[in-house]
Amino acid sequence: KAGVTQTPRYLIKTRGQQVTLSCSPISGHRSVSWYQQTPGQGLQFLFEYFSETQRNKGNFPGRFSGRQFSNSRSEMNVSTLELGDSALYLCASSPQGPMNTEAFFGQGTRLTVV
Amino acid sequence: GQQLNQSPQSMFIQEGEDVSMNCTSSSIFNTWLWYKQDPGEGPVLLIALYKAGELTSNGRLTAQFGITRKDSFLNISASIPSDVGIYFCAGQLSSGNTPLVFGKGTRLSVIA
């Protein structure tokens, strides 16, 4: 069974640009969550989607948004990028929704904002 | 937001030694999970705990769900160089459909 796939693995953007990250969950998993990981803050929850609906949202500004498609694939978008958005963005899928029990992570997308 | 207190922050141990790390919270959790993250990779689930007092092993790893439901520990026995990485605890609050809360990690270094 394929794991969680995130694309791209690495990304370099300049301030003010916008970026879209993609996540394909494990087959059969309907819950997808997104996390931002930085050395200083650890893993910070962004949002969770289940059956194309946002079920939970973390404390991030509105520049961070996401969506989920009918095949459970998810995308997150960050607009008007800031230097502080540089981080590893992790996607996790879970077999049962909407709770995050036994979340399985992808390898992440390393975003660098210059 | 809710935080888990994970300790120690980092450890340097000799190969073959046993390791212990723990997470505590002021809130009650329904679920405790332990993950390991290698550099440049996503966290990998090691052990999941669902009941207070539950003790679960995965090879040389053993984790327990504290009876107060406010803490958990992870032990690694007879450490080997590939145990190097960052270990995270994560929990789900008992209050309902809430996302996982993560500790800040324990960075483990193993000296051969």
Tab-separated table of C-alpha atoms in Angstrom:
chain	number	residue	atom	x	y	z
A	1	LYS	CA	0.000	0.000	0.000
A	2	ALA	CA	1.494	3.341	-1.013
A	3	GLY	CA	2.149	5.847	1.740
A	4	VAL	CA	1.282	9.506	1.913
A	5	THR	CA	2.758	11.371	-1.050
A	6	GLN	CA	3.587	15.050	-0.951
A	7	THR	CA	4.708	17.133	-3.887
A	8	PRO	CA	6.919	18.920	-4.480
A	9	ARG	CA	9.632	17.878	-1.992
A	10	TYR	CA	11.440	21.199	-2.171
A	11	LEU	CA	10.356	24.662	-3.164
A	12	ILE	CA	11.983	28.086	-3.213
A	13	LYS	CA	9.765	31.141	-3.488
A	14	THR	CA	10.241	34.866	-3.061
A	15	ARG	CA	8.368	37.071	-0.635
A	16	GLY	CA	4.942	38.088	-1.831
A	17	GLN	CA	4.467	35.068	-4.063
A	18	GLN	CA	1.935	32.366	-3.451
A	19	VAL	CA	2.458	28.603	-3.331
A	20	THR	CA	0.352	25.464	-3.600
A	21	LEU	CA	1.384	22.176	-2.009
A	22	SER	CA	-0.194	18.833	-2.772
A	23	CYS	CA	-0.872	15.737	-0.679
A	24	SER	CA	-2.172	12.331	-1.739
A	25	PRO	CA	-3.297	10.298	1.288
A	26	ILE	CA	-3.053	6.577	1.791
A	27	SER	CA	-5.720	4.816	-0.249
A	28	GLY	CA	-8.929	4.599	1.756
A	29	HIS	CA	-7.985	7.349	4.194
A	30	ARG	CA	-10.499	10.157	4.244
A	31	SER	CA	-8.959	12.516	6.764
A	32	VAL	CA	-6.045	14.736	5.742
A	33	SER	CA	-4.285	17.137	8.094
A	34	TRP	CA	-1.592	19.700	7.459
A	35	TYR	CA	1.173	20.759	9.840
A	36	GLN	CA	3.924	23.349	9.736
A	37	GLN	CA	7.205	22.294	11.295
A	38	THR	CA	9.894	24.783	12.267
A	39	PRO	CA	12.883	24.332	14.593
A	40	GLY	CA	11.565	26.836	17.082
A	41	GLN	CA	7.878	25.953	17.155
A	42	GLY	CA	7.815	22.233	16.469
A	43	LEU	CA	4.779	20.760	14.728
A	44	GLN	CA	1.963	23.273	14.470
A	45	PHE	CA	-1.471	22.181	13.276
A	46	LEU	CA	-2.803	24.076	10.259
A	47	PHE	CA	-6.084	22.401	9.344
A	48	GLU	CA	-7.822	19.092	8.821
A	49	TYR	CA	-10.133	17.996	6.023
A	50	PHE	CA	-12.571	15.124	5.978
A	51	SER	CA	-14.887	14.340	3.066
A	52	GLU	CA	-14.003	17.638	1.386
A	53	THR	CA	-14.958	19.653	4.487
A	54	GLN	CA	-12.621	21.524	6.790
A	55	ARG	CA	-13.251	19.994	10.228
A	56	ASN	CA	-10.584	21.644	12.331
A	57	LYS	CA	-8.446	24.740	11.939
A	58	GLY	CA	-5.339	25.872	13.755
A	59	ASN	CA	-4.244	29.385	14.674
A	60	PHE	CA	-2.792	30.510	11.383
A	61	PRO	CA	-3.644	33.638	9.392
A	62	GLY	CA	-6.056	33.551	6.481
A	63	ARG	CA	-3.126	33.500	4.044
A	64	PHE	CA	-3.042	29.763	4.738
A	65	SER	CA	-5.873	27.869	3.119
A	66	GLY	CA	-6.602	24.390	1.949
A	67	ARG	CA	-9.060	22.157	0.223
A	68	GLN	CA	-9.802	18.492	-0.290
A	69	PHE	CA	-11.037	16.832	-3.437
A	70	SER	CA	-13.526	14.006	-3.829
A	71	ASN	CA	-10.673	11.482	-4.141
A	72	SER	CA	-9.374	12.699	-0.723
A	73	ARG	CA	-6.321	14.382	-2.245
A	74	SER	CA	-5.649	17.698	-0.588
A	75	GLU	CA	-3.887	20.934	-1.419
A	76	MET	CA	-2.800	23.783	0.771
A	77	ASN	CA	-2.121	27.279	-0.446
A	78	VAL	CA	-0.131	30.071	1.113
A	79	SER	CA	-0.580	33.521	-0.365
A	80	THR	CA	1.616	36.595	0.030
A	81	LEU	CA	4.525	34.573	1.314
A	82	GLU	CA	6.624	35.922	4.188
A	83	LEU	CA	10.136	34.926	5.224
A	84	GLY	CA	8.686	33.351	8.358
A	85	ASP	CA	6.687	30.902	6.252
A	86	SER	CA	9.893	28.985	5.521
A	87	ALA	CA	9.283	25.578	7.047
A	88	LEU	CA	8.699	21.901	6.447
A	89	TYR	CA	5.019	21.402	5.617
A	90	LEU	CA	3.756	17.970	6.528
A	91	CYS	CA	0.594	16.247	5.474
A	92	ALA	CA	-0.873	13.341	7.430
A	93	SER	CA	-3.717	11.012	6.576
A	94	SER	CA	-5.883	8.960	8.895
A	95	PRO	CA	-8.179	6.013	8.194
A	96	GLN	CA	-10.947	7.328	10.419
A	97	GLY	CA	-12.228	10.803	10.251
A	98	PRO	CA	-12.547	13.383	11.485
A	99	MET	CA	-10.208	12.501	14.355
A	100	ASN	CA	-6.487	12.327	13.804
A	101	THR	CA	-5.866	9.066	15.603
A	102	GLU	CA	-2.963	7.148	14.050
A	103	ALA	CA	-1.987	9.832	11.592
A	104	PHE	CA	0.508	8.730	8.929
A	105	PHE	CA	2.798	11.412	7.585
A	106	GLY	CA	4.258	12.114	4.188
A	107	GLN	CA	7.884	13.142	3.683
A	108	GLY	CA	6.939	16.803	3.662
A	109	THR	CA	7.538	19.772	1.398
A	110	ARG	CA	10.478	21.964	2.367
A	111	LEU	CA	9.487	25.551	1.552
A	112	THR	CA	12.125	28.266	1.553
A	113	VAL	CA	11.030	31.867	1.173
A	114	VAL	CA	13.751	34.301	0.122
B	1	GLY	CA	-2.878	26.392	22.173
B	2	GLN	CA	-2.532	23.137	24.057
B	3	GLN	CA	1.071	21.995	24.509
B	4	LEU	CA	2.664	18.778	25.594
B	5	ASN	CA	5.765	18.985	27.759
B	6	GLN	CA	8.266	16.537	26.362
B	7	SER	CA	11.547	15.774	28.084
B	8	PRO	CA	14.394	15.644	27.801
B	9	GLN	CA	14.932	17.972	24.846
B	10	SER	CA	18.043	16.087	23.801
B	11	MET	CA	20.079	13.064	24.867
B	12	PHE	CA	23.528	11.722	24.089
B	13	ILE	CA	23.923	8.058	24.929
B	14	GLN	CA	26.346	5.231	24.304
B	15	GLU	CA	25.351	2.436	21.949
B	16	GLY	CA	23.778	-0.379	23.951
B	17	GLU	CA	22.311	1.870	26.637
B	18	ASP	CA	18.631	2.109	27.429
B	19	VAL	CA	16.756	5.369	26.837
B	20	SER	CA	13.682	6.842	28.456
B	21	MET	CA	11.697	9.929	27.493
B	22	ASN	CA	8.302	11.205	28.529
B	23	CYS	CA	5.476	13.595	27.838
B	24	THR	CA	3.191	15.292	30.315
B	25	SER	CA	0.157	17.502	30.063
B	26	SER	CA	-2.240	19.320	32.347
B	27	SER	CA	-5.133	17.941	30.284
B	28	ILE	CA	-6.550	14.443	29.906
B	29	PHE	CA	-5.828	12.615	26.669
B	30	ASN	CA	-7.728	9.807	24.941
B	31	THR	CA	-4.834	8.694	22.789
B	32	TRP	CA	-1.062	8.874	22.962
B	33	LEU	CA	1.144	8.337	19.929
B	34	TRP	CA	4.901	8.171	19.599
B	35	TYR	CA	6.685	9.107	16.373
B	36	LYS	CA	10.274	9.118	15.149
B	37	GLN	CA	11.530	11.597	12.580
B	38	ASP	CA	14.745	11.192	10.611
B	39	PRO	CA	16.402	14.244	9.023
B	40	GLY	CA	14.552	15.436	5.934
B	41	GLU	CA	11.730	12.961	6.403
B	42	GLY	CA	8.240	12.986	7.860
B	43	PRO	CA	7.504	11.484	11.293
B	44	VAL	CA	6.941	7.730	11.347
B	45	LEU	CA	4.429	6.251	13.779
B	46	LEU	CA	6.099	3.926	16.272
B	47	ILE	CA	3.462	3.092	18.876
B	48	ALA	CA	-0.187	4.023	19.504
B	49	LEU	CA	-1.811	3.823	22.963
B	50	TYR	CA	-5.529	3.978	23.622
B	51	LYS	CA	-6.192	2.980	27.234
B	52	ALA	CA	-4.966	4.316	30.543
B	53	GLY	CA	-2.292	1.997	31.900
B	54	GLU	CA	-1.730	0.340	28.524
B	55	LEU	CA	1.813	-0.895	27.941
B	56	THR	CA	2.737	-1.628	24.319
B	57	SER	CA	5.956	-2.825	22.741
B	58	ASN	CA	7.309	-2.594	19.218
B	59	GLY	CA	10.612	-4.452	19.077
B	60	ARG	CA	13.029	-2.682	21.390
B	61	LEU	CA	10.545	0.128	21.989
B	62	THR	CA	8.052	0.147	24.840
B	63	ALA	CA	5.522	2.875	25.575
B	64	GLN	CA	2.961	3.330	28.319
B	65	PHE	CA	-0.217	5.371	28.649
B	66	GLY	CA	-0.160	6.896	32.122
B	67	ILE	CA	-2.961	5.936	34.486
B	68	THR	CA	-3.857	9.588	35.057
B	69	ARG	CA	-4.200	9.919	31.251
B	70	LYS	CA	-2.007	13.006	31.460
B	71	ASP	CA	1.320	11.432	30.613
B	72	SER	CA	3.129	8.825	28.571
B	73	PHE	CA	6.656	7.502	28.329
B	74	LEU	CA	8.740	5.786	25.692
B	75	ASN	CA	11.643	3.465	26.449
B	76	ILE	CA	14.213	2.232	23.963
B	77	SER	CA	16.308	-0.706	25.065
B	78	ALA	CA	19.826	-1.550	23.883
B	79	SER	CA	20.122	1.492	21.626
B	80	ILE	CA	21.796	1.211	18.226
B	81	PRO	CA	23.093	3.920	15.861
B	82	SER	CA	19.960	3.867	13.698
B	83	ASP	CA	17.914	4.982	16.721
B	84	VAL	CA	19.295	8.468	16.112
B	85	GLY	CA	16.559	10.966	15.323
B	86	ILE	CA	13.891	13.108	16.900
B	87	TYR	CA	11.148	11.388	18.879
B	88	PHE	CA	7.792	13.101	19.223
B	89	CYS	CA	4.883	12.350	21.457
B	90	ALA	CA	1.402	13.301	20.290
B	91	GLY	CA	-1.946	13.106	21.954
B	92	GLN	CA	-5.588	13.622	21.310
B	93	LEU	CA	-7.554	15.463	23.973
B	94	SER	CA	-10.537	13.732	25.497
B	95	SER	CA	-12.811	16.638	24.692
B	96	GLY	CA	-13.876	15.377	21.286
B	97	ASN	CA	-12.960	15.807	17.642
B	98	THR	CA	-9.748	17.693	18.157
B	99	PRO	CA	-6.511	17.495	16.214
B	100	LEU	CA	-3.401	15.846	17.562
B	101	VAL	CA	-1.212	17.922	19.849
B	102	PHE	CA	2.541	17.359	19.554
B	103	GLY	CA	5.415	17.676	21.963
B	104	LYS	CA	8.509	19.561	20.811
B	105	GLY	CA	10.531	16.407	20.469
B	106	THR	CA	13.489	14.641	22.049
B	107	ARG	CA	16.622	14.625	19.899
B	108	LEU	CA	18.490	11.371	20.436
B	109	SER	CA	22.152	10.952	19.555
B	110	VAL	CA	23.840	7.560	19.873
B	111	ILE	CA	27.599	7.347	20.245
B	112	ALA	CA	29.044	4.146	18.840
